[in-house]
Tab-separated table of C-alpha atoms and ligand atoms in Angstrom:
chain	number	residue	atom	x	y	z
U	1	MET	CA	103.771	87.251	-54.038
U	2	TYR	CA	105.590	88.382	-57.178
U	3	GLN	CA	109.349	88.306	-57.348
U	4	PHE	CA	110.979	91.014	-59.390
U	5	ASN	CA	114.232	90.818	-61.271
U	6	ALA	CA	116.339	92.948	-58.954
U	7	THR	CA	118.786	93.756	-61.770
U	8	ILE	CA	116.210	96.003	-63.428
U	9	PRO	CA	115.416	99.139	-61.439
U	10	ILE	CA	111.768	100.158	-61.107
U	11	ILE	CA	111.038	103.879	-61.316
U	12	LEU	CA	107.701	105.375	-60.309
U	13	ALA	CA	107.386	108.481	-62.471
U	14	SER	CA	105.032	110.356	-60.173
U	15	THR	CA	104.903	113.138	-57.624
U	16	SER	CA	102.037	111.442	-55.761
U	17	PRO	CA	103.007	110.364	-52.235
U	18	ARG	CA	99.962	108.034	-52.275
U	19	ARG	CA	101.336	106.022	-55.204
U	20	ARG	CA	104.731	105.721	-53.524
U	21	GLU	CA	103.117	104.502	-50.291
U	22	LEU	CA	100.985	101.953	-52.140
U	23	LEU	CA	104.048	100.452	-53.875
U	24	ASP	CA	105.877	100.412	-50.527
U	25	GLN	CA	102.896	98.645	-48.948
U	26	VAL	CA	103.366	95.626	-51.251
U	27	ALA	CA	107.174	95.748	-51.028
U	28	VAL	CA	107.933	96.728	-54.617
U	29	PRO	CA	111.430	98.232	-54.521
U	30	HIS	CA	111.443	101.474	-56.467
U	31	THR	CA	112.720	105.014	-56.739
U	32	CYS	CA	110.670	108.040	-57.773
U	33	ALA	CA	111.167	110.556	-60.564
U	34	ALA	CA	109.003	113.662	-60.916
U	35	VAL	CA	107.405	114.276	-64.308
U	36	SER	CA	105.229	117.188	-65.259
U	37	ILE	CA	102.867	117.351	-68.236
U	38	ASP	CA	99.964	119.524	-69.343
U	39	GLU	CA	96.901	117.658	-67.976
U	40	SER	CA	94.281	119.716	-69.872
U	41	PRO	CA	91.781	117.560	-71.771
U	42	LEU	CA	91.455	118.087	-75.528
U	43	ALA	CA	88.157	119.318	-76.963
U	44	GLU	CA	85.652	116.443	-77.243
U	45	GLU	CA	88.173	113.978	-75.756
U	46	SER	CA	86.506	110.966	-74.093
U	47	ALA	CA	87.484	109.875	-70.579
U	48	ILE	CA	89.179	106.718	-71.881
U	49	ASP	CA	91.172	108.587	-74.545
U	50	TYR	CA	92.151	111.267	-72.022
U	51	ILE	CA	93.409	108.921	-69.316
U	52	GLY	CA	95.329	106.785	-71.828
U	53	ARG	CA	96.986	109.876	-73.258
U	54	MET	CA	97.972	111.039	-69.749
U	55	VAL	CA	99.869	107.850	-68.803
U	56	SER	CA	101.482	107.677	-72.223
U	57	GLN	CA	102.665	111.317	-72.043
U	58	LYS	CA	103.914	110.846	-68.467
U	59	ALA	CA	106.005	107.876	-69.727
U	60	GLN	CA	107.370	109.961	-72.612
U	61	ALA	CA	108.228	112.758	-70.159
U	62	ALA	CA	110.017	110.226	-67.931
U	63	LEU	CA	112.451	109.475	-70.791
U	64	GLN	CA	113.855	112.989	-70.272
U	65	VAL	CA	114.563	112.560	-66.551
U	66	LEU	CA	115.882	108.989	-66.253
U	67	PRO	CA	119.333	108.804	-64.677
U	68	ASN	CA	122.363	108.265	-66.932
U	69	ALA	CA	123.897	105.880	-64.424
U	70	MET	CA	121.696	102.944	-65.529
U	71	THR	CA	121.160	101.340	-68.936
U	72	GLU	CA	117.681	99.857	-68.507
U	73	CYS	CA	114.721	100.253	-66.194
U	74	VAL	CA	110.981	99.804	-65.880
U	75	VAL	CA	108.859	102.950	-65.464
U	76	ILE	CA	105.400	103.081	-63.880
U	77	THR	CA	103.085	105.978	-64.756
U	78	ALA	CA	99.504	106.426	-63.555
U	79	ASP	CA	96.622	108.856	-63.788
U	80	THR	CA	93.426	108.962	-61.733
U	81	ILE	CA	90.129	110.664	-62.621
U	82	GLY	CA	86.544	110.604	-61.423
U	83	VAL	CA	83.892	109.811	-64.029
U	84	LEU	CA	80.210	110.719	-63.674
U	85	PRO	CA	77.443	108.502	-65.101
U	86	ASP	CA	77.149	110.873	-68.101
U	87	GLY	CA	80.870	110.391	-68.890
U	88	ALA	CA	81.979	113.782	-67.531
U	89	VAL	CA	85.540	113.738	-66.169
U	90	LEU	CA	86.296	114.971	-62.637
U	91	GLN	CA	89.843	116.226	-62.174
U	92	LYS	CA	91.473	118.087	-59.299
U	93	PRO	CA	89.253	121.051	-58.356
U	94	ASN	CA	90.517	124.482	-59.457
U	95	ASP	CA	88.867	126.268	-56.520
U	96	PHE	CA	86.063	125.916	-53.967
U	97	ALA	CA	83.318	126.695	-56.502
U	98	ASP	CA	84.676	124.044	-58.862
U	99	ALA	CA	84.820	121.496	-56.014
U	100	CYS	CA	81.218	122.285	-55.004
U	101	ALA	CA	80.034	121.861	-58.600
U	102	MET	CA	81.614	118.380	-58.655
U	103	TRP	CA	80.437	117.398	-55.188
U	104	ARG	CA	76.824	118.383	-55.943
U	105	GLN	CA	76.851	115.894	-58.822
U	106	MET	CA	78.393	113.203	-56.599
U	107	SER	CA	76.070	113.800	-53.608
U	108	ASN	CA	73.744	110.892	-52.769
U	109	ALA	CA	74.828	109.166	-56.001
U	110	SER	CA	77.441	106.891	-57.522
U	111	HIS	CA	80.440	107.845	-59.638
U	112	GLN	CA	83.433	105.869	-60.833
U	113	VAL	CA	87.118	106.355	-60.167
U	114	TRP	CA	89.347	105.306	-63.058
U	115	THR	CA	93.092	104.855	-62.786
U	116	ALA	CA	95.183	104.164	-65.878
U	117	VAL	CA	98.554	102.508	-65.278
U	118	GLN	CA	101.300	102.107	-67.848
U	119	VAL	CA	104.402	100.015	-67.223
U	120	SER	CA	107.132	100.781	-69.768
U	121	ARG	CA	110.430	99.041	-70.402
U	122	MET	CA	113.108	101.670	-71.086
U	123	ALA	CA	116.659	101.240	-72.412
U	124	GLN	CA	119.486	103.740	-72.823
U	125	ARG	CA	121.371	103.517	-76.129
U	126	SER	CA	124.066	105.940	-77.289
U	127	GLY	CA	123.193	108.224	-74.377
U	128	GLN	CA	119.476	108.377	-75.278
U	129	TRP	CA	116.628	106.754	-73.317
U	130	GLN	CA	114.084	104.918	-75.485
U	131	MET	CA	110.854	103.058	-74.760
U	132	ASP	CA	111.135	99.437	-75.945
U	133	TYR	CA	107.833	98.036	-74.776
U	134	ALA	CA	104.812	99.083	-72.725
U	135	GLU	CA	101.659	97.544	-71.267
U	136	ARG	CA	98.681	99.547	-70.024
U	137	THR	CA	95.390	98.982	-68.249
U	138	VAL	CA	92.501	101.075	-66.930
U	139	VAL	CA	90.789	99.978	-63.698
U	140	ARG	CA	87.358	101.263	-62.667
U	141	THR	CA	85.859	101.354	-59.161
U	142	ASP	CA	82.282	102.370	-58.303
U	143	VAL	CA	82.005	104.780	-55.363
U	144	LYS	CA	78.724	105.791	-53.701
U	145	PHE	CA	78.561	109.047	-51.722
U	146	ILE	CA	76.200	110.038	-48.920
U	147	ALA	CA	74.091	113.195	-49.334
U	148	LEU	CA	76.319	116.265	-48.889
U	149	THR	CA	75.256	119.582	-47.367
U	150	ASP	CA	76.741	123.026	-48.064
U	151	SER	CA	78.314	123.142	-44.606
U	152	MET	CA	79.955	119.724	-45.077
U	153	MET	CA	81.446	120.914	-48.368
U	154	ALA	CA	82.731	124.189	-46.868
U	155	HIS	CA	84.235	122.385	-43.889
U	156	TYR	CA	85.970	119.745	-46.031
U	157	TRP	CA	87.403	122.327	-48.432
U	158	HIS	CA	89.036	124.182	-45.544
U	159	THR	CA	90.870	121.066	-44.362
U	160	GLY	CA	93.059	121.381	-47.478
U	161	GLU	CA	92.617	117.712	-48.357
U	162	PRO	CA	90.490	118.002	-51.531
U	163	GLN	CA	92.755	120.372	-53.458
U	164	ASP	CA	95.167	117.880	-55.088
U	165	LYS	CA	92.781	114.932	-55.429
U	166	ALA	CA	90.801	113.853	-58.485
U	167	GLY	CA	87.104	114.454	-57.758
U	168	GLY	CA	88.124	116.586	-54.771
U	169	TYR	CA	88.271	113.889	-52.096
U	170	ALA	CA	90.586	111.320	-50.532
U	171	ILE	CA	89.061	107.960	-49.630
U	172	GLN	CA	92.175	107.265	-47.549
U	173	GLY	CA	91.649	110.471	-45.553
U	174	LEU	CA	88.815	112.587	-44.188
U	175	GLY	CA	86.911	111.966	-47.417
U	176	ALA	CA	86.161	108.439	-46.180
U	177	ALA	CA	83.329	110.011	-44.161
U	178	TRP	CA	81.518	110.668	-47.447
U	179	VAL	CA	81.953	107.170	-48.907
U	180	LYS	CA	78.910	104.993	-48.281
U	181	ALA	CA	80.127	102.067	-50.379
U	182	ILE	CA	82.661	101.020	-52.977
U	183	ASP	CA	82.561	98.217	-55.512
U	184	GLY	CA	85.974	97.305	-56.891
U	185	SER	CA	89.604	97.988	-56.076
U	186	TYR	CA	90.271	100.287	-53.098
U	187	SER	CA	93.908	100.996	-54.057
U	188	ASN	CA	92.612	102.044	-57.492
U	189	VAL	CA	90.651	104.884	-55.840
U	190	VAL	CA	93.721	105.991	-53.852
U	191	GLY	CA	95.678	106.215	-57.122
U	192	LEU	CA	97.313	102.889	-58.060
U	193	PRO	CA	95.431	99.577	-58.496
U	194	LEU	CA	97.891	97.205	-56.856
U	195	VAL	CA	96.812	93.828	-58.215
U	196	GLU	CA	96.779	95.095	-61.791
U	197	THR	CA	100.035	97.052	-61.390
U	198	LEU	CA	101.820	93.957	-60.053
U	199	ASP	CA	100.449	92.007	-62.985
U	200	LEU	CA	101.742	94.563	-65.512
U	201	LEU	CA	105.144	94.661	-63.787
U	202	SER	CA	105.355	90.912	-63.974
U	203	GLN	CA	104.483	90.890	-67.700
U	204	VAL	CA	106.902	93.657	-68.652
U	205	MET	CA	109.753	92.230	-66.608
U	206	GLN	CA	109.332	88.778	-68.132
U	207	THR	CA	109.333	90.177	-71.670
U	208	HIS	CA	112.771	90.816	-73.192
U	209	GLN	CA	114.635	89.004	-70.406
F	1	TTP	C1	89.659	109.810	-55.685
F	1	TTP	C2	91.006	109.955	-55.012
F	1	TTP	C3	92.093	110.510	-55.673
F	1	TTP	N1	93.295	110.649	-55.050
F	1	TTP	C4	94.466	111.238	-55.729
F	1	TTP	C5	95.324	110.201	-56.476
F	1	TTP	C6	96.177	111.085	-57.363
F	1	TTP	O1	97.357	111.432	-56.650
F	1	TTP	C7	95.304	112.323	-57.568
F	1	TTP	C8	94.895	112.450	-59.028
F	1	TTP	O2	95.873	113.133	-59.741
F	1	TTP	P1	96.854	112.489	-60.823
F	1	TTP	O3	97.059	113.518	-61.890
F	1	TTP	O4	96.394	111.120	-61.220
F	1	TTP	O5	98.209	112.289	-60.009
F	1	TTP	P2	99.147	113.351	-59.305
F	1	TTP	O6	99.113	114.679	-60.014
F	1	TTP	O7	98.825	113.361	-57.827
F	1	TTP	O8	100.573	112.669	-59.461
F	1	TTP	P3	101.437	112.363	-60.805
F	1	TTP	O9	100.672	112.904	-62.002
F	1	TTP	O10	102.755	113.042	-60.591
F	1	TTP	O11	101.564	110.853	-60.838
F	1	TTP	O12	94.141	112.158	-56.738
F	1	TTP	C9	93.461	110.223	-53.727
F	1	TTP	O13	94.559	110.351	-53.159
F	1	TTP	N2	92.401	109.658	-53.073
F	1	TTP	C10	91.177	109.510	-53.646
F	1	TTP	O14	90.242	108.992	-52.971
């Protein structure tokens, strides 16, 4: 088990209840701050460039919402995407047709789920929050789906679960019925790879002590 320096607050800059629950599961004390950024990919942007840019921009956005009452803290940001064998990125589906287009490519096949995590050391000087130091990683998990039928897709969409999930499914929810196998980190698929996040927290907390 890691032991964290309790004098430095940990802030999860995320609106995802899954990420909060995962940190709670391994007893990392933290508070949450909501950040909002434009998650549209740039033209010709690769999956790795996109996901790195997302966690970096979420950390920059967090600088604007950190509380004045503290002088230093550690901020966790994360972003999860699905990636098809041809490199195509699967985000949250826009609508049912978009979800079906993704699911047809995932049916009876394997895709990957990538989560990027950035842990940033922030300090407030002269009333301004600044990033002093950051470490980042990207974790990949292989996920194999069963063959999906049109009626399975229609039924799942109407449960409301796929709408806010990358790739349009939740392995921790009803979507588990579609997952034949995974190879790699389970928590990474849910939205925060715990082993790697604990490792980054440990590194960033030890630096600059
Ligand atoms: C593949 C998969 C994704 N997801 C979720 C994790 C993420 O919350 C979401 C991907 O969207 P993200 O943009 O990574 O995260 P978010 O918008 O939910 O939260 P924030 O940006 O504020 O941190 O998909 C699951 O919950 N289960 C799964 O099996």
